[in-house]
PDB file of C-alpha atoms in Angstrom:
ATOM      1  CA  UNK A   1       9.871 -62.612  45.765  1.00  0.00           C
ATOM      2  CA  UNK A   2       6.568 -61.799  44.469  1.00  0.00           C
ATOM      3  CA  UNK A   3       4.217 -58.803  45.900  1.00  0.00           C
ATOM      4  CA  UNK A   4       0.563 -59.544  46.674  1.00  0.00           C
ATOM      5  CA  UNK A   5      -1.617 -58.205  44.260  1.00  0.00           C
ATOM      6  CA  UNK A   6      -3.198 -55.644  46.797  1.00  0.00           C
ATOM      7  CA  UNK A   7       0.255 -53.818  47.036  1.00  0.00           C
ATOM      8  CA  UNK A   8       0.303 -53.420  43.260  1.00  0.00           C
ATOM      9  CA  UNK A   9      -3.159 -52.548  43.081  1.00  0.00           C
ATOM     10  CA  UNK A  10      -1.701 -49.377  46.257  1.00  0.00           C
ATOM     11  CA  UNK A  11       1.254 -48.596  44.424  1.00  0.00           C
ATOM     12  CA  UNK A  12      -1.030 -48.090  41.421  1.00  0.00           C
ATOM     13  CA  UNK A  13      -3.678 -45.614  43.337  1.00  0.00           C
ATOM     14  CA  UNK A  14      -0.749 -43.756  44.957  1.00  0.00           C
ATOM     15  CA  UNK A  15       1.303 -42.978  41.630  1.00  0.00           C
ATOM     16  CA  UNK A  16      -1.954 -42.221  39.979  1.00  0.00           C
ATOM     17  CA  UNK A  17      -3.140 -39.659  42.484  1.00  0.00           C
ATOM     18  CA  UNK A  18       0.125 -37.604  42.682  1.00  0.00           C
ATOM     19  CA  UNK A  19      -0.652 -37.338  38.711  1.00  0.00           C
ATOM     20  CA  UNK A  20      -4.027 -36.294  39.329  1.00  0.00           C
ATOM     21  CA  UNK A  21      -2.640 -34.119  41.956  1.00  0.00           C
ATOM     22  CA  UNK A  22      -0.215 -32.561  39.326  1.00  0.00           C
ATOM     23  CA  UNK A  23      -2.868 -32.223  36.922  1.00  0.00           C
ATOM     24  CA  UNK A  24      -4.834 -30.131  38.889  1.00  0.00           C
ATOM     25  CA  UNK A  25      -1.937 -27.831  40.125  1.00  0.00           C
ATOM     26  CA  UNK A  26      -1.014 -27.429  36.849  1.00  0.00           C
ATOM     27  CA  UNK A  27      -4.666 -26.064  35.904  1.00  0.00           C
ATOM     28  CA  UNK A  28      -5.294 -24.046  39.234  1.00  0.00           C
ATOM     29  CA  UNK A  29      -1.913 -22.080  38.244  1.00  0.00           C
ATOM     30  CA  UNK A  30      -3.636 -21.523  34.606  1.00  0.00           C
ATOM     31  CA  UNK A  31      -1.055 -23.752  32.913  1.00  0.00           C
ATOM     32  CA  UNK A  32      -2.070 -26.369  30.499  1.00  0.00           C
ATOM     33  CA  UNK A  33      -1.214 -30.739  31.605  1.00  0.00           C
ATOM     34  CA  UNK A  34       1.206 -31.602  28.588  1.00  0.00           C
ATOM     35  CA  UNK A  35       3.112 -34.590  28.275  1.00  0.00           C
ATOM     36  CA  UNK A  36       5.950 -32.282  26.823  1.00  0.00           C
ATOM     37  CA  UNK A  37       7.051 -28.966  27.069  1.00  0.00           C
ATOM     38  CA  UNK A  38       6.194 -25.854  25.342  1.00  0.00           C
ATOM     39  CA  UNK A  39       8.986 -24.545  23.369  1.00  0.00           C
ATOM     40  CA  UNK A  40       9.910 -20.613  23.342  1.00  0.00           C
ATOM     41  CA  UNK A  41      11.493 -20.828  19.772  1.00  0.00           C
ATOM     42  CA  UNK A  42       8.444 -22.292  17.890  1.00  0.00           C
ATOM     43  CA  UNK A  43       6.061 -19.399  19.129  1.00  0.00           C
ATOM     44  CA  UNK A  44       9.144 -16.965  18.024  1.00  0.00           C
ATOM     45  CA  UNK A  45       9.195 -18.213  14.739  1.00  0.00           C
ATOM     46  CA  UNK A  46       5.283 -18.390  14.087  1.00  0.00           C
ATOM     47  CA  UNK A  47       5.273 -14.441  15.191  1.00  0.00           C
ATOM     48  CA  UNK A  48       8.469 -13.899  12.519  1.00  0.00           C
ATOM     49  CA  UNK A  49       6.356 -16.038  10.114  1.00  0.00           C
ATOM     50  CA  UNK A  50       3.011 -13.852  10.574  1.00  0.00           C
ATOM     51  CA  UNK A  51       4.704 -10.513  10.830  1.00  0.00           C
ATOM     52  CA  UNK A  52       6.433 -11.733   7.871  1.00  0.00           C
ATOM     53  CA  UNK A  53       3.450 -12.312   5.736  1.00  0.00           C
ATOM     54  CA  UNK A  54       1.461  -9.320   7.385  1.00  0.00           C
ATOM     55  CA  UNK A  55       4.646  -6.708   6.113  1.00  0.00           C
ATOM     56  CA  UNK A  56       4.395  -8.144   2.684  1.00  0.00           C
ATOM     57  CA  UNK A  57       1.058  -8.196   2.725  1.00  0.00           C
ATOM     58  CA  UNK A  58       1.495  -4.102   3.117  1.00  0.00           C
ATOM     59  CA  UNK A  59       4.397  -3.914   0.919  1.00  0.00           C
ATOM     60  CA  UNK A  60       2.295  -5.286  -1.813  1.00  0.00           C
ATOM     61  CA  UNK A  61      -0.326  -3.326  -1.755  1.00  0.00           C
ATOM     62  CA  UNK A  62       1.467  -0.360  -1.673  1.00  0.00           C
ATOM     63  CA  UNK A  63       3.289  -1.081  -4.964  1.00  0.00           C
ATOM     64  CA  UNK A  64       0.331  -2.020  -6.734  1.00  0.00           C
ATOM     65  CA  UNK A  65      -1.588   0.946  -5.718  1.00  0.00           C
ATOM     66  CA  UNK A  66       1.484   3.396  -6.875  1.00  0.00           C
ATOM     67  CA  UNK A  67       1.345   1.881 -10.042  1.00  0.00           C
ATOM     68  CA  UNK A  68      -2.511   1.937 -10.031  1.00  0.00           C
ATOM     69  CA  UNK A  69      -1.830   5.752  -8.612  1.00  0.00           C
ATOM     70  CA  UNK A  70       1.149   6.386 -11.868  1.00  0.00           C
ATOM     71  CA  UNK A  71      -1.267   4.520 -15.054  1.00  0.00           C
ATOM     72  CA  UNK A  72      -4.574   6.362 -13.509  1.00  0.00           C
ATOM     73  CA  UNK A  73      -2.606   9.848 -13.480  1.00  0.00           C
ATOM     74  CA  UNK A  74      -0.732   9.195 -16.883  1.00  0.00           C
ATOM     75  CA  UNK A  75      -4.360   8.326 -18.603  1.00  0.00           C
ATOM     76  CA  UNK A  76      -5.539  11.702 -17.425  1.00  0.00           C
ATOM     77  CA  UNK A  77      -2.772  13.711 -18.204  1.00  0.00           C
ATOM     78  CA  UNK A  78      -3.004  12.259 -21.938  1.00  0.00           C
ATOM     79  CA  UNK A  79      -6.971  12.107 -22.220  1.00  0.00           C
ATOM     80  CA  UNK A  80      -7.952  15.589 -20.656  1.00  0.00           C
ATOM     81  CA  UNK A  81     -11.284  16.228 -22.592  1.00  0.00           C
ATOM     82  CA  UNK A  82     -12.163  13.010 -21.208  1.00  0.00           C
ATOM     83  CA  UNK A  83     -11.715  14.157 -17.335  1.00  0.00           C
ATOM     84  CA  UNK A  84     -15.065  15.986 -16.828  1.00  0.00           C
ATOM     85  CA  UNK A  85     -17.399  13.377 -17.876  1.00  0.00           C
ATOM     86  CA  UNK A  86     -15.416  10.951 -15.581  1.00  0.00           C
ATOM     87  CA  UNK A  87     -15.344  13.299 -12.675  1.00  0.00           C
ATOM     88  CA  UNK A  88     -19.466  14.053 -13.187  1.00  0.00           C
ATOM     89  CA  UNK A  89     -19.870  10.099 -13.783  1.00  0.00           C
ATOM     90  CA  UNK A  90     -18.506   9.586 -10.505  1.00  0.00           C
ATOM     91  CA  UNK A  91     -19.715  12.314  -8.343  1.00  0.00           C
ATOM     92  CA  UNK A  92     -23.446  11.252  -9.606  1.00  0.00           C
ATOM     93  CA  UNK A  93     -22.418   7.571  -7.961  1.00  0.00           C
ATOM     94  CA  UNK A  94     -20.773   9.148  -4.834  1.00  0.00           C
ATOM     95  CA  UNK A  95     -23.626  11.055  -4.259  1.00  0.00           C
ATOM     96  CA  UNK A  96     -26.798   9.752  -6.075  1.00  0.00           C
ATOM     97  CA  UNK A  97     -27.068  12.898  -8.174  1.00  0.00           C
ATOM     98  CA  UNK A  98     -30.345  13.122 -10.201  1.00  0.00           C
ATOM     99  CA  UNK A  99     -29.287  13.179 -14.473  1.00  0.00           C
ATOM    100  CA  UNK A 100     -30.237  16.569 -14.247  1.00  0.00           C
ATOM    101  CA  UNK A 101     -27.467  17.460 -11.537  1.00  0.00           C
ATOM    102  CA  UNK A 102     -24.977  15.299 -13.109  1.00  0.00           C
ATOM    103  CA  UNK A 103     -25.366  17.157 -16.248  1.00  0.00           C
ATOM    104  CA  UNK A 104     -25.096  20.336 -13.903  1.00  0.00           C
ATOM    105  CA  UNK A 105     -22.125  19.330 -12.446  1.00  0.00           C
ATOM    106  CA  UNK A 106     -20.656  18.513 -15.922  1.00  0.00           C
ATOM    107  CA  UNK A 107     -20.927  21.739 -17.253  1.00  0.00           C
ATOM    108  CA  UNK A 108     -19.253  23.123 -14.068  1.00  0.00           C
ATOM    109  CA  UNK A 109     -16.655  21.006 -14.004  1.00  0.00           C
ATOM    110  CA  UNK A 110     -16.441  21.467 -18.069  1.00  0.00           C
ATOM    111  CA  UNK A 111     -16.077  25.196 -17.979  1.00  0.00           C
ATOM    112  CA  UNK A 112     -13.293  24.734 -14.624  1.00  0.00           C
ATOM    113  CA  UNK A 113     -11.327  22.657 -17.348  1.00  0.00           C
ATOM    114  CA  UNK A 114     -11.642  24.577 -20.302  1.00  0.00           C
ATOM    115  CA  UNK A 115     -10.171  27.616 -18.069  1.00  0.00           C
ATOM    116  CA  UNK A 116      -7.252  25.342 -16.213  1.00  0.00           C
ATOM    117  CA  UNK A 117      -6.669  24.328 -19.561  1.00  0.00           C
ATOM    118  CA  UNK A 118      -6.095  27.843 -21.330  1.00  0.00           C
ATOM    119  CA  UNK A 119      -4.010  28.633 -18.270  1.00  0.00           C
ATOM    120  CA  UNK A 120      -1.895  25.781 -19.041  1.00  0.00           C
ATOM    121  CA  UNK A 121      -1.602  26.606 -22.847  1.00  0.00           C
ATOM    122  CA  UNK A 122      -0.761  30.294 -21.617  1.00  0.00           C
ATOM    123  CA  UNK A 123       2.091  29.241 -19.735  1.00  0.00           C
ATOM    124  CA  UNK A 124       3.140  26.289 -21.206  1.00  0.00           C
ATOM    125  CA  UNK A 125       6.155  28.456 -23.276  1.00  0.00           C
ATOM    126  CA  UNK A 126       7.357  29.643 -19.538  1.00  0.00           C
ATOM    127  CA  UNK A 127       7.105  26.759 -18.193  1.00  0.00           C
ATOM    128  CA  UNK A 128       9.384  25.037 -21.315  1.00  0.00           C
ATOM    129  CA  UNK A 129      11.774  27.447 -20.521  1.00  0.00           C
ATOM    130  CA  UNK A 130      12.136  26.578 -17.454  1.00  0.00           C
ATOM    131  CA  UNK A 131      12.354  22.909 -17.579  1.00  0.00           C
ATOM    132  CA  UNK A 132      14.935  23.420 -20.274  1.00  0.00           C
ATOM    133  CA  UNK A 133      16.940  25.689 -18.134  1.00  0.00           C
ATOM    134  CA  UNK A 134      17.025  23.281 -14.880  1.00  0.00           C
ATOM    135  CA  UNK A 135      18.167  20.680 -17.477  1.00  0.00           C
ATOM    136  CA  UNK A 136      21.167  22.483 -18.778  1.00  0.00           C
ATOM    137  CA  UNK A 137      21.977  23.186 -15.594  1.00  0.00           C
ATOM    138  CA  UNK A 138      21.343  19.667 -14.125  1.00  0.00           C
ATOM    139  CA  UNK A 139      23.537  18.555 -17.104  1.00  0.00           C
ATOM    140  CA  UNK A 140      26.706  20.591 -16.280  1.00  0.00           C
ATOM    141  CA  UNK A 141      26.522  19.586 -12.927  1.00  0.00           C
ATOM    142  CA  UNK A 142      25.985  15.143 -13.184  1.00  0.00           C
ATOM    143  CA  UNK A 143      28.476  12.879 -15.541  1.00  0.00           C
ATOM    144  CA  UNK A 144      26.929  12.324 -18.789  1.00  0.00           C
ATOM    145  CA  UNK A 145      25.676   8.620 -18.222  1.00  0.00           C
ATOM    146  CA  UNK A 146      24.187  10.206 -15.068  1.00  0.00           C
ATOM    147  CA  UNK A 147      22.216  13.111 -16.698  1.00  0.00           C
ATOM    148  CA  UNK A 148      20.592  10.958 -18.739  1.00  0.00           C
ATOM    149  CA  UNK A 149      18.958   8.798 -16.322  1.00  0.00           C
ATOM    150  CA  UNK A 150      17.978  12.313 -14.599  1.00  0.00           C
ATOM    151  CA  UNK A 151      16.242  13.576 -17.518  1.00  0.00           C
ATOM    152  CA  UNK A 152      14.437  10.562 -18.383  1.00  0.00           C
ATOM    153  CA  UNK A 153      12.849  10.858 -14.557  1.00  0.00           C
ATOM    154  CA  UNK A 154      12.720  14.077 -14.768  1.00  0.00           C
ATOM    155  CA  UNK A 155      10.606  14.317 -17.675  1.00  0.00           C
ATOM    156  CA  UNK A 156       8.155  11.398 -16.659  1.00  0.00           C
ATOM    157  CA  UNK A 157       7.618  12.946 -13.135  1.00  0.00           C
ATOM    158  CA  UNK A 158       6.826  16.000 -15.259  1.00  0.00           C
ATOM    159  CA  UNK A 159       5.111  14.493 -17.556  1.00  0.00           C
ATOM    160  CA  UNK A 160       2.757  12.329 -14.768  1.00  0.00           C
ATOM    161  CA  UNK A 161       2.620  15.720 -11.704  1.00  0.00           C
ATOM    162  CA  UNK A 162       1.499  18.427 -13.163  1.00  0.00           C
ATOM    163  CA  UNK A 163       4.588  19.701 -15.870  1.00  0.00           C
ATOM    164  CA  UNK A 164       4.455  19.691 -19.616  1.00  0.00           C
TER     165      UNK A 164
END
């Protein structure tokens, strides 16, 4: 049995205006027509993807700028006399000091090194003395494999904040 073309063409209309009518239900409760669902588990895994990349991101630049932090502290510790004209150098950028205050502030900061620096010389033996003496006992306290690694961090952390 065949159907008349007209009842086609009706079936047709009516099947395309409940789609329209979907459509629009869809969009008047703020949800997007898709021919396929959304999936939970792909929008989990983009988030675990960005965080992902974000934390690294962080992680990254934290290492780099402790080692930035370690090689900038090391070169002053082992260049002092070098340390005034740097600090003037910069504080003339910072602040668009005039050459005559940067020279100003060089000879400040010159004479505040020269002192810290006699201070340091002045107690330098004490301070020997006492590194030596946390060592012995640091030594008589670890295994001897231990100790070693100790004193090797020991000494650079020293070396790098401030010690001898």
């Amino acid at each position: 049995m065949t159907t008349p073309v007209s009842a086609d063409l009706a079936i047709s209309a009516d099947v395309s205006a409940r789609s329209d009518d979907r459509a629009e239900m869809l969009v008047i409760s703020g949800k997007q027509p898709s021919s396929r669902q959304r999936s939970g588990w792909r929008f989990l895994l983009m988030s675990v993807i960005w965080l992902g990349i974000f934390l690294a991101g962080g992680v990254t630049g934290a290492i780099i700028h402790a080692y930035w932090l370690r090689a900038t502290l090391l070169e002053m510790k082992q260049n002092p006399d070098d340390m005034p004209k740097r600090i003037a150098e910069i504080m003339a950028y910072d602040y668009g000091l005039s050459p005559a205050k940067e020279a100003t502030v060089l000879e400040i900061i010159s004479e505040h090194h020269r002192r810290v620096q006699n201070l340091r010389g002045e107690h330098a033996p004490t301070m020997e003395s006492w590194n030596a003496e946390l060592e012995a006992k640091m030594s008589k306290i670890l295994k001897p494999s231990d100790f070693v690694q100790f004193q090797k961090k020991f000494r650079e952390v020293n070396l790098i904040w401030g010690g001898l």
